[in-house]
Coordinates of C-alpha atoms in Angstrom, one line a residue:
Chain A
M1 CA 90.4 114.8 126.8
R2 CA 92.9 117.6 127.5
R3 CA 91.5 121.0 128.0
R4 CA 92.7 123.3 125.3
P5 CA 94.2 126.6 126.6
S6 CA 92.0 129.5 125.6
T7 CA 92.9 131.5 122.5
L8 CA 93.3 134.7 124.5
R9 CA 95.7 133.2 126.9
R10 CA 97.7 131.8 124.0
I11 CA 97.9 135.2 122.3
L12 CA 99.1 136.8 125.5
T13 CA 101.7 134.3 126.4
T14 CA 102.8 133.1 123.0
D15 CA 101.8 135.2 120.0
L16 CA 102.7 138.6 121.5
P17 CA 106.1 137.6 122.9
V18 CA 106.9 135.8 119.6
A19 CA 105.8 139.0 117.7
A20 CA 108.2 141.0 119.9
I21 CA 111.1 138.6 119.1
V22 CA 110.3 138.8 115.4
L23 CA 110.2 142.6 115.7
V24 CA 113.6 142.6 117.3
A25 CA 114.9 140.4 114.5
L26 CA 113.4 142.4 111.7
G27 CA 113.1 145.9 113.2
P28 CA 116.6 147.1 112.1
F29 CA 116.0 145.7 108.6
A30 CA 112.6 147.3 108.4
W31 CA 114.1 150.6 109.5
M32 CA 116.7 150.3 106.7
F33 CA 113.9 149.6 104.2
L34 CA 111.9 152.6 105.3
T35 CA 115.1 154.7 105.0
S36 CA 115.6 153.4 101.5
V37 CA 112.2 154.5 100.3
T38 CA 112.1 157.9 102.0
P39 CA 112.9 160.7 99.6
G40 CA 116.3 162.3 100.4
D41 CA 115.1 165.8 101.2
R42 CA 112.5 164.5 103.7
L43 CA 115.0 162.2 105.4
A44 CA 117.1 165.0 106.7
A45 CA 114.1 167.1 107.7
A46 CA 111.6 164.7 109.2
G47 CA 113.2 161.3 109.4
V48 CA 112.0 158.1 107.7
A49 CA 108.5 157.9 106.2
A50 CA 106.3 155.2 107.6
N51 CA 103.4 156.1 105.3
P52 CA 103.6 154.3 101.9
L53 CA 102.1 157.4 100.2
D54 CA 105.3 159.3 100.9
W55 CA 107.6 156.6 99.6
S56 CA 109.7 157.0 96.4
V57 CA 112.2 154.8 94.6
E58 CA 114.6 157.7 93.9
H59 CA 117.4 156.0 95.8
Y60 CA 117.1 152.8 93.9
V61 CA 117.0 154.6 90.6
R62 CA 120.1 156.5 91.5
L63 CA 121.8 153.3 92.8
F64 CA 121.5 151.6 89.4
A65 CA 121.7 154.6 87.2
R66 CA 124.6 156.6 88.8
T67 CA 126.7 154.0 90.6
S68 CA 128.4 150.8 89.4
F69 CA 126.4 148.8 91.9
A70 CA 125.0 146.4 89.3
A71 CA 128.5 145.6 88.1
N72 CA 129.5 145.0 91.7
M73 CA 126.7 142.6 92.1
G74 CA 128.0 140.8 89.0
H75 CA 131.4 140.4 90.6
S76 CA 129.8 139.1 93.8
L77 CA 127.8 136.6 91.6
I78 CA 131.0 135.4 89.8
V79 CA 132.9 134.9 93.1
A80 CA 130.0 133.3 94.9
L81 CA 129.2 130.8 92.1
G82 CA 132.9 130.1 91.6
T83 CA 133.2 129.3 95.3
V84 CA 130.2 127.0 95.1
V85 CA 131.8 125.1 92.1
V86 CA 135.2 124.8 93.7
G87 CA 133.8 124.0 97.1
L88 CA 131.4 121.3 96.0
S89 CA 133.6 119.6 93.4
V90 CA 136.3 118.8 95.9
S91 CA 134.0 118.3 98.9
V92 CA 131.6 115.8 97.5
P93 CA 134.1 113.0 96.9
A94 CA 135.9 113.8 100.1
A95 CA 132.7 113.6 102.1
Y96 CA 131.9 110.3 100.4
A97 CA 135.3 108.8 101.3
I98 CA 135.0 109.9 104.9
S99 CA 131.6 108.5 105.3
R100 CA 131.9 105.2 103.5
F101 CA 135.5 104.1 104.0
R102 CA 137.5 103.2 107.1
F103 CA 141.1 103.8 106.4
P104 CA 144.2 104.8 108.3
G105 CA 144.3 108.6 108.8
R106 CA 140.6 109.0 108.5
R107 CA 140.1 110.6 111.9
V108 CA 143.1 112.9 111.5
L109 CA 141.8 114.1 108.1
M110 CA 138.3 114.7 109.5
L111 CA 139.6 116.6 112.5
Q112 CA 141.8 118.6 110.1
F113 CA 138.8 119.8 108.2
L114 CA 137.0 120.7 111.5
L115 CA 140.1 122.5 112.8
V116 CA 140.5 124.6 109.6
N117 CA 137.0 126.0 110.2
M118 CA 138.2 127.5 113.4
F119 CA 141.2 129.5 112.2
P120 CA 140.9 133.2 112.5
V121 CA 140.5 134.7 109.0
V122 CA 142.9 137.4 110.0
L123 CA 145.7 134.8 110.3
L124 CA 145.1 133.8 106.7
I125 CA 144.4 137.2 105.1
L126 CA 148.0 138.5 105.5
P127 CA 149.9 135.5 104.0
L128 CA 147.2 135.0 101.4
F129 CA 147.7 138.6 100.3
V130 CA 151.5 138.1 100.0
L131 CA 151.0 134.8 98.2
M132 CA 148.4 136.1 95.8
R133 CA 150.6 139.1 95.1
Q134 CA 153.6 136.9 94.3
A135 CA 151.3 134.8 92.0
G136 CA 150.0 137.9 90.4
L137 CA 146.4 137.0 91.3
L138 CA 145.5 140.1 93.3
D139 CA 142.3 141.7 92.0
T140 CA 141.2 138.6 90.1
H141 CA 138.1 136.6 90.7
L142 CA 140.2 133.5 91.1
A143 CA 141.9 135.0 94.2
L144 CA 138.6 135.7 95.9
I145 CA 137.2 132.3 94.9
L146 CA 140.3 130.6 96.4
A147 CA 140.2 132.7 99.5
N148 CA 136.5 132.0 100.0
A149 CA 137.3 128.3 99.5
T150 CA 139.3 128.4 102.8
V151 CA 136.0 128.7 104.5
A152 CA 133.8 126.8 102.1
I153 CA 135.8 123.5 101.7
P154 CA 136.2 122.5 105.3
F155 CA 132.6 123.5 106.1
S156 CA 131.1 121.7 103.2
V157 CA 133.2 118.5 103.7
W158 CA 131.9 118.4 107.2
M159 CA 128.3 119.1 106.3
L160 CA 128.2 116.8 103.4
T161 CA 129.7 114.0 105.4
S162 CA 126.7 114.1 107.7
Y163 CA 124.4 114.1 104.7
V164 CA 126.1 111.0 103.2
D165 CA 126.0 109.4 106.7
G166 CA 122.2 109.8 106.5
I167 CA 122.0 107.6 103.3
P168 CA 121.9 103.9 104.3
K169 CA 125.0 102.1 103.5
S170 CA 123.0 99.1 102.5
L171 CA 121.8 101.0 99.3
D172 CA 125.3 101.3 97.8
E173 CA 126.2 97.8 99.0
A174 CA 123.2 96.4 97.2
A175 CA 124.2 98.2 94.0
M176 CA 127.7 96.8 94.3
T177 CA 126.4 93.2 94.7
D178 CA 124.4 93.9 91.5
G179 CA 127.8 94.5 89.8
C180 CA 128.4 98.2 90.2
S181 CA 131.8 99.3 91.2
Q182 CA 132.2 101.6 94.2
L183 CA 132.5 104.6 92.0
S184 CA 129.4 103.8 89.9
A185 CA 127.5 103.0 93.1
L186 CA 128.4 106.5 94.2
R187 CA 127.3 108.0 90.9
R188 CA 124.1 106.0 90.4
V189 CA 122.8 105.6 93.9
V190 CA 124.4 108.0 96.4
L191 CA 124.7 111.1 94.3
P192 CA 120.9 111.3 93.4
L193 CA 120.0 110.7 97.0
L194 CA 122.6 113.3 98.1
A195 CA 121.2 115.9 95.7
P196 CA 119.2 117.8 98.3
G197 CA 122.2 117.9 100.6
I198 CA 124.4 119.1 97.8
V199 CA 122.0 121.8 97.0
S200 CA 121.7 123.0 100.6
T201 CA 125.4 123.0 101.1
G202 CA 125.9 124.8 97.8
I203 CA 123.4 127.4 98.8
Y204 CA 125.1 127.9 102.1
I205 CA 128.4 128.3 100.4
F206 CA 126.8 130.8 98.0
I207 CA 125.4 132.9 100.9
T208 CA 128.6 132.9 102.8
A209 CA 130.7 133.9 99.8
W210 CA 128.1 136.5 98.7
N211 CA 128.3 138.1 102.1
E212 CA 132.0 137.9 102.5
Y213 CA 133.8 141.1 103.1
L214 CA 137.4 141.0 104.5
Y215 CA 138.9 138.9 101.7
A216 CA 137.1 141.0 99.1
L217 CA 138.4 144.1 100.7
T218 CA 142.0 142.9 100.9
L219 CA 142.5 140.7 97.9
G220 CA 140.1 142.4 95.5
G221 CA 140.5 145.7 93.7
R222 CA 139.0 147.9 91.0
S223 CA 138.2 145.1 88.6
T224 CA 136.7 142.7 91.1
R225 CA 135.0 145.0 93.6
T226 CA 132.2 143.0 95.1
M227 CA 128.9 144.2 96.5
T228 CA 130.1 144.1 100.1
V229 CA 133.1 146.3 99.4
A230 CA 131.2 148.6 97.0
I231 CA 128.4 149.3 99.4
Q232 CA 130.8 151.4 101.5
T233 CA 131.7 153.6 98.6
L234 CA 128.1 154.7 98.6
I235 CA 128.9 156.7 101.7
G236 CA 129.1 160.3 100.5
E237 CA 132.2 162.4 100.7
Y238 CA 131.0 165.0 103.2
Q239 CA 127.9 163.5 104.6
I240 CA 126.6 159.9 104.7
E241 CA 123.9 159.4 102.2
W242 CA 121.7 157.1 104.2
G243 CA 119.0 156.8 101.6
L244 CA 121.4 155.6 98.9
L245 CA 123.3 153.5 101.4
S246 CA 120.2 151.7 102.7
A247 CA 118.9 151.1 99.2
G248 CA 122.3 149.4 98.4
G249 CA 122.0 147.4 101.6
I250 CA 118.5 146.2 100.8
V251 CA 119.5 145.2 97.2
G252 CA 122.8 143.7 98.3
A253 CA 121.3 141.6 101.1
L254 CA 118.3 140.5 99.0
P255 CA 119.8 137.6 97.0
A256 CA 121.3 135.8 100.1
T257 CA 118.3 136.5 102.2
V258 CA 115.8 135.3 99.7
L259 CA 117.8 132.1 99.1
F260 CA 118.1 131.6 102.8
L261 CA 114.3 132.0 103.4
F262 CA 113.7 129.8 100.5
V263 CA 115.7 126.8 101.8
Q264 CA 115.9 127.7 105.5
R265 CA 114.1 124.6 106.7
R266 CA 116.5 122.2 105.0
L267 CA 119.5 124.4 105.6
V268 CA 118.8 124.7 109.3
G269 CA 118.2 121.0 109.5
G270 CA 121.5 120.2 107.9
L271 CA 123.4 122.8 110.1
T272 CA 122.0 121.7 113.4
Q273 CA 122.5 118.0 112.5
G274 CA 126.1 118.6 111.7
A275 CA 126.2 121.3 114.4
V276 CA 129.3 122.5 112.7
K277 CA 129.1 125.9 111.3
G278 CA 126.3 128.4 110.8
Chain B
M1 CA 146.3 106.4 91.8
T2 CA 146.4 105.3 88.2
A3 CA 143.4 106.1 86.1
A4 CA 142.4 102.6 85.1
S5 CA 138.7 102.0 84.7
P6 CA 137.3 101.1 88.1
D7 CA 134.8 98.5 86.7
L8 CA 137.6 96.6 85.1
A9 CA 139.8 96.7 88.2
L10 CA 137.2 94.9 90.2
L11 CA 137.5 91.9 87.8
D12 CA 141.1 91.0 88.4
G13 CA 143.4 90.9 91.4
A14 CA 143.4 94.6 91.9
P15 CA 140.2 95.4 93.8
R16 CA 141.7 95.2 97.3
R17 CA 144.4 97.7 96.5
R18 CA 142.0 99.9 94.6
L19 CA 139.7 100.0 97.5
R20 CA 142.5 100.9 99.8
L21 CA 143.7 103.8 97.5
L22 CA 140.2 105.0 96.5
P23 CA 139.4 107.0 99.7
Y24 CA 142.7 108.8 99.5
A25 CA 142.2 109.5 95.9
M26 CA 138.8 111.0 96.6
L27 CA 140.1 113.0 99.5
S28 CA 143.2 114.3 97.8
P29 CA 141.7 117.3 95.9
A30 CA 140.1 118.6 99.1
V31 CA 143.3 118.0 101.1
I32 CA 145.6 119.4 98.5
V33 CA 143.5 122.6 98.1
T34 CA 143.2 123.0 101.9
V35 CA 147.0 122.5 102.3
A36 CA 147.6 125.1 99.6
I37 CA 145.3 127.8 100.8
V38 CA 145.2 127.2 104.5
F39 CA 148.2 125.4 105.9
L40 CA 150.8 126.9 103.7
P41 CA 149.6 130.5 104.4
M42 CA 149.5 129.6 108.1
L43 CA 153.2 128.6 108.0
Q44 CA 153.8 131.7 106.0
A45 CA 152.1 133.8 108.7
A46 CA 154.2 132.1 111.4
S47 CA 157.4 132.9 109.4
M48 CA 156.3 136.4 108.6
S49 CA 155.9 137.1 112.3
L50 CA 159.6 136.5 112.7
Y51 CA 160.5 139.3 110.3
D52 CA 160.4 143.0 110.4
L53 CA 158.4 143.0 107.3
V54 CA 156.8 146.2 106.1
L55 CA 155.2 145.8 102.8
W56 CA 156.3 148.0 99.9
K57 CA 159.6 148.3 101.7
P58 CA 160.9 144.8 100.8
N59 CA 164.6 145.9 101.0
A60 CA 164.3 146.7 104.6
T61 CA 163.1 143.3 105.6
A62 CA 165.1 141.8 108.4
F63 CA 164.9 138.7 110.4
V64 CA 164.2 139.7 114.0
G65 CA 163.4 136.3 115.6
L66 CA 160.9 136.7 118.4
G67 CA 161.4 140.5 118.3
N68 CA 157.9 141.2 117.3
Y69 CA 156.6 139.1 120.2
V70 CA 158.8 140.9 122.6
K71 CA 157.5 144.2 121.2
L72 CA 154.0 142.9 121.6
W73 CA 154.5 142.3 125.3
G74 CA 155.4 145.9 125.9
D75 CA 152.6 147.3 123.6
P76 CA 149.8 148.9 125.6
V77 CA 147.4 148.6 122.6
F78 CA 147.9 144.9 122.6
W79 CA 146.8 144.6 126.2
I80 CA 143.8 147.0 125.6
A81 CA 142.8 144.9 122.6
L82 CA 143.2 141.7 124.6
G83 CA 141.0 143.0 127.4
H84 CA 138.4 144.1 124.9
T85 CA 138.4 140.7 123.3
A86 CA 137.7 139.0 126.6
L87 CA 135.1 141.6 127.6
W88 CA 133.4 141.3 124.2
I89 CA 133.3 137.5 124.3
G90 CA 132.1 137.5 127.9
L91 CA 129.2 139.9 127.1
T92 CA 128.2 138.9 123.6
V93 CA 128.1 135.1 123.9
P94 CA 125.9 135.0 127.0
L95 CA 123.6 137.7 125.7
Q96 CA 123.2 135.9 122.4
M97 CA 122.6 132.6 124.2
G98 CA 120.0 134.2 126.6
L99 CA 118.1 135.9 123.8
G100 CA 118.3 132.8 121.7
L101 CA 117.0 130.6 124.5
V102 CA 114.0 132.8 125.1
A103 CA 113.3 132.9 121.3
A104 CA 113.7 129.1 121.1
L105 CA 111.4 128.4 124.0
L106 CA 108.7 130.7 122.4
L107 CA 109.1 129.2 119.0
A108 CA 108.8 125.7 120.3
R109 CA 105.2 126.5 121.4
E110 CA 102.2 125.8 119.3
F111 CA 100.7 128.8 117.5
P112 CA 99.3 129.3 114.0
W113 CA 102.1 131.2 112.4
R114 CA 104.9 129.2 113.9
G115 CA 106.5 128.3 110.5
L116 CA 106.6 132.0 109.4
A117 CA 107.9 133.2 112.8
R118 CA 110.7 130.6 112.7
A119 CA 111.7 131.7 109.2
L120 CA 111.7 135.4 110.0
V121 CA 113.6 135.2 113.2
I122 CA 116.7 133.9 111.4
V123 CA 116.9 136.7 108.9
P124 CA 119.7 138.6 110.8
W125 CA 121.8 135.5 110.3
A126 CA 121.5 135.7 106.5
L127 CA 122.4 139.3 106.2
P128 CA 125.9 140.4 105.0
S129 CA 128.0 141.7 107.9
V130 CA 128.7 144.9 106.0
V131 CA 125.0 145.6 105.6
I132 CA 124.5 144.8 109.3
A133 CA 127.3 147.2 110.3
L134 CA 126.1 150.0 108.1
M135 CA 122.5 149.5 109.2
W136 CA 123.4 149.8 112.8
R137 CA 125.6 152.8 112.2
W138 CA 122.5 154.4 110.8
I139 CA 120.4 153.2 113.8
Y140 CA 123.1 154.7 116.1
D141 CA 123.3 158.0 114.1
P142 CA 123.6 160.8 116.8
T143 CA 121.2 163.2 115.1
I144 CA 118.4 161.2 113.4
G145 CA 119.2 157.6 114.3
I146 CA 116.2 155.6 115.6
A147 CA 118.1 154.5 118.8
N148 CA 118.2 158.0 120.2
E149 CA 114.7 158.9 118.9
L150 CA 113.2 155.9 120.7
L151 CA 115.1 156.4 123.9
L152 CA 114.3 160.1 124.0
R153 CA 110.7 159.5 123.3
I154 CA 110.3 157.0 126.2
G155 CA 112.4 159.3 128.3
L156 CA 115.2 156.8 129.0
V157 CA 117.8 159.3 128.1
K158 CA 117.7 163.1 128.4
A159 CA 120.0 164.0 125.5
A160 CA 121.0 162.2 122.4
V161 CA 123.8 159.7 123.0
P162 CA 126.7 159.7 120.5
W163 CA 126.7 155.9 120.6
L164 CA 129.7 155.1 118.4
A165 CA 131.6 158.3 119.1
D166 CA 131.7 158.0 122.9
P167 CA 134.6 155.7 124.0
D168 CA 132.7 154.6 127.1
V169 CA 129.6 153.5 125.1
A170 CA 131.0 152.4 121.7
L171 CA 132.1 148.9 122.8
Y172 CA 128.6 148.2 124.3
A173 CA 126.9 149.6 121.2
V174 CA 128.9 147.1 119.1
V175 CA 128.1 144.3 121.5
A176 CA 124.4 145.0 121.1
T177 CA 124.7 144.8 117.3
L178 CA 126.6 141.5 117.5
T179 CA 124.0 140.1 120.0
W180 CA 121.3 140.9 117.5
Q181 CA 123.3 139.3 114.6
G182 CA 124.1 136.1 116.5
F183 CA 121.0 135.2 118.6
P184 CA 119.2 133.5 115.7
F185 CA 121.9 130.9 115.6
F186 CA 121.4 130.0 119.2
A187 CA 117.6 130.1 118.7
V188 CA 117.9 127.6 115.9
M189 CA 120.3 125.3 117.7
I190 CA 118.4 125.3 120.9
L191 CA 115.1 124.7 119.1
A192 CA 116.6 121.6 117.5
G193 CA 117.7 120.5 121.0
L194 CA 114.3 121.1 122.5
Q195 CA 112.7 119.0 119.8
S196 CA 114.8 116.0 120.8
I197 CA 113.4 116.0 124.4
P198 CA 110.5 113.5 124.5
K199 CA 107.1 115.0 125.3
S200 CA 106.4 112.2 127.7
H201 CA 108.9 113.7 130.1
Y202 CA 106.8 116.8 130.4
E203 CA 103.6 114.9 130.7
A204 CA 105.0 112.8 133.5
A205 CA 106.2 115.9 135.3
A206 CA 102.9 117.6 134.9
I207 CA 101.1 114.6 136.4
D208 CA 103.5 114.8 139.3
G209 CA 102.5 118.4 139.7
A210 CA 105.8 120.0 138.8
S211 CA 105.7 123.7 138.2
P212 CA 106.7 125.1 134.8
W213 CA 109.9 126.5 136.4
R214 CA 110.8 123.1 137.8
Q215 CA 110.0 121.4 134.5
F216 CA 112.3 123.9 132.8
R217 CA 115.1 123.3 135.3
H218 CA 114.9 119.6 135.5
I219 CA 113.8 118.5 132.0
T220 CA 114.5 121.3 129.6
L221 CA 117.9 122.5 130.7
P222 CA 119.5 119.1 131.1
G223 CA 118.0 118.2 127.7
I224 CA 119.6 121.1 125.9
A225 CA 122.8 121.3 128.0
G226 CA 124.8 119.6 125.2
V227 CA 123.6 121.9 122.5
L228 CA 124.2 124.9 124.7
A229 CA 127.8 123.8 125.3
T230 CA 128.5 123.1 121.7
A231 CA 126.8 126.2 120.3
G232 CA 128.5 128.3 123.0
L233 CA 132.0 127.1 122.2
L234 CA 131.4 127.6 118.5
R235 CA 130.1 131.1 119.1
I236 CA 133.0 132.0 121.3
I237 CA 135.3 131.1 118.5
W238 CA 133.3 133.0 115.9
V239 CA 132.7 136.1 118.0
A240 CA 136.4 136.1 118.9
N241 CA 137.3 135.9 115.2
S242 CA 134.8 138.2 113.7
I243 CA 136.1 141.6 112.7
D244 CA 134.0 142.6 109.8
V245 CA 131.1 144.1 111.7
I246 CA 133.3 146.0 114.1
F247 CA 135.7 147.1 111.4
V248 CA 132.9 148.7 109.4
M249 CA 131.1 150.1 112.4
T250 CA 133.9 151.8 114.2
G251 CA 137.2 150.8 112.6
G252 CA 138.4 150.2 116.2
G253 CA 137.7 153.7 117.4
P254 CA 137.1 156.1 118.9
G255 CA 140.7 155.9 119.9
Y256 CA 141.3 152.3 120.8
A257 CA 137.9 151.9 122.4
T258 CA 136.6 149.1 120.2
Y259 CA 139.9 147.4 119.3
T260 CA 140.0 143.6 119.6
L261 CA 143.0 141.4 118.9
P262 CA 142.2 140.3 115.4
L263 CA 141.1 143.8 114.5
Y264 CA 144.4 145.1 115.8
A265 CA 146.3 142.7 113.6
F266 CA 144.2 143.6 110.6
V267 CA 144.4 147.3 111.1
K268 CA 148.1 147.2 111.7
A269 CA 148.6 145.3 108.4
R270 CA 146.1 147.3 106.4
Q271 CA 147.0 150.8 107.5
N272 CA 150.7 150.6 108.4
L273 CA 151.3 147.7 106.0
D274 CA 153.3 146.2 108.9
F275 CA 152.8 142.5 108.0
G276 CA 155.5 141.2 110.3
Y277 CA 154.0 142.8 113.5
G278 CA 150.4 142.1 112.2
S279 CA 151.2 138.5 111.8
A280 CA 152.7 138.3 115.3
I281 CA 149.5 139.6 116.7
A282 CA 147.4 137.2 114.6
V283 CA 149.6 134.2 115.6
T284 CA 149.4 135.2 119.3
F285 CA 145.6 135.5 119.1
T286 CA 145.3 132.2 117.4
L287 CA 147.4 130.5 120.1
L288 CA 145.2 132.1 122.7
L289 CA 142.1 130.8 120.9
A290 CA 143.5 127.4 120.4
G291 CA 142.4 126.2 123.9
V292 CA 138.8 126.9 123.1
V293 CA 139.1 125.3 119.7
A294 CA 140.7 122.2 121.2
V295 CA 137.8 121.8 123.6
Y296 CA 135.3 122.2 120.8
V297 CA 137.1 119.8 118.4
A298 CA 137.3 117.2 121.2
R299 CA 133.6 117.5 121.9
T300 CA 132.6 117.3 118.3
A301 CA 134.9 114.4 117.5
R302 CA 133.4 112.6 120.5
E303 CA 129.8 113.2 119.3
R304 CA 130.7 112.1 115.8
A305 CA 132.2 108.9 117.2
R306 CA 129.0 107.9 118.9

């Protein structure tokens, strides 16, 4: 029998160092949370309040009552969901084709999607701005959805391909021997098995689009101002209102963070398997 | 492709051709959209870089050939930004990797709250860049930010440091932020790599009396070398490309102290509306980055083929 290392030793060599790492990862976020619940007058005088008895929700109340933050979250939601729909609807068939067929040009197409992932956003922002202006799409949700799709499509094609690869080919072949066509084999056999992969990919697209900033700043405007752009407008005119700003940060970051924590295990599995983009 | 019913097509002589066309039909939406929103804009960027194109002054647009690139060569800000880009990659990626490696080694051990710890450590990864940038601006706040407060309290600095306002410090302050943002990615990737190393290797090494350090050097490191290389390349590309955090934190300032190449391109276009010159910077930067991208793509394609 192996000797079990003592609990004390484990705490010293593992639990405490891990706690330190977790503190590094969460510390800044915790600091922002404390700021958001510290009353404004106290913040300037004595700094953040660590004692829950001193906390207040005044910044949150002001955030929703006095600013358009709720509407901005709505714009973010429309853009993020739109990107998910566009991204998934073109990527699922593409991933299936790449995974299941061997055809001339397959490698080139695959590499093309990988390559697109690597292009600097700044290279695309300027021409997209010009093109969207010519098309009269500036300051529309569609413009932001299309722009976000530049990131979402190549990424999800790549990620979904590895999910489809994980579904044994023998399953759709069996369905086809039973009389299914290739397309109905896709619909009846592969799609249901792919559902978890589609959900994780969709959630990842959602998170990325929700958090996106540069496209929203450049191609958006008054009627499409997303959360990430709006949050900066919470900075006061003469002095930065850290309380309000951090309340906005907490609320704005919450949807993506909660989703991420919710599905992190599967998401991380898919990402590291594909080792493509995180 | 014609839209005949696929089930019927299988019955007559058409199935072979259908099967040959099917993958292209399935790929075409993705390809068409990508061409429209990525490749066309890229060509547009390349062509814009050949013009003296200042937006809102469309009548003054003139073809200048490689003029913008010649101007770039003599532009001191370009060289400053290029140097910062190199410095910034050279610092951030190794720091992220180091911290990620430590985190991964710890998280691979057995302890009761491992699942929770693994979930919490990746939180920075899920946060919006804008929130990260504003959060760290608050942390670096010269009067009541926590960075100064902590350092003053433990006596590491004598007076409050104006982190983002001091040109000599600002770049490093931003590097610290990016390190924090990116280390979870490495932790997760390395953790996956660690799990693929068979336990029996360690057991055999322990029986042979190999010290933990030797085990790390001869089993762990070779086992995760591939992951480190792939994740490192990918990170170089992302860190090089990322401008949102730095744009919100410092806007490139003070002066040009935190300018990087993509940021320079963005600021040039955004503030001066000089799309021609901005595009020239962006194209140059993309060409410089292309080498790293090529290595990464070749690596990934090879792994896929296996």
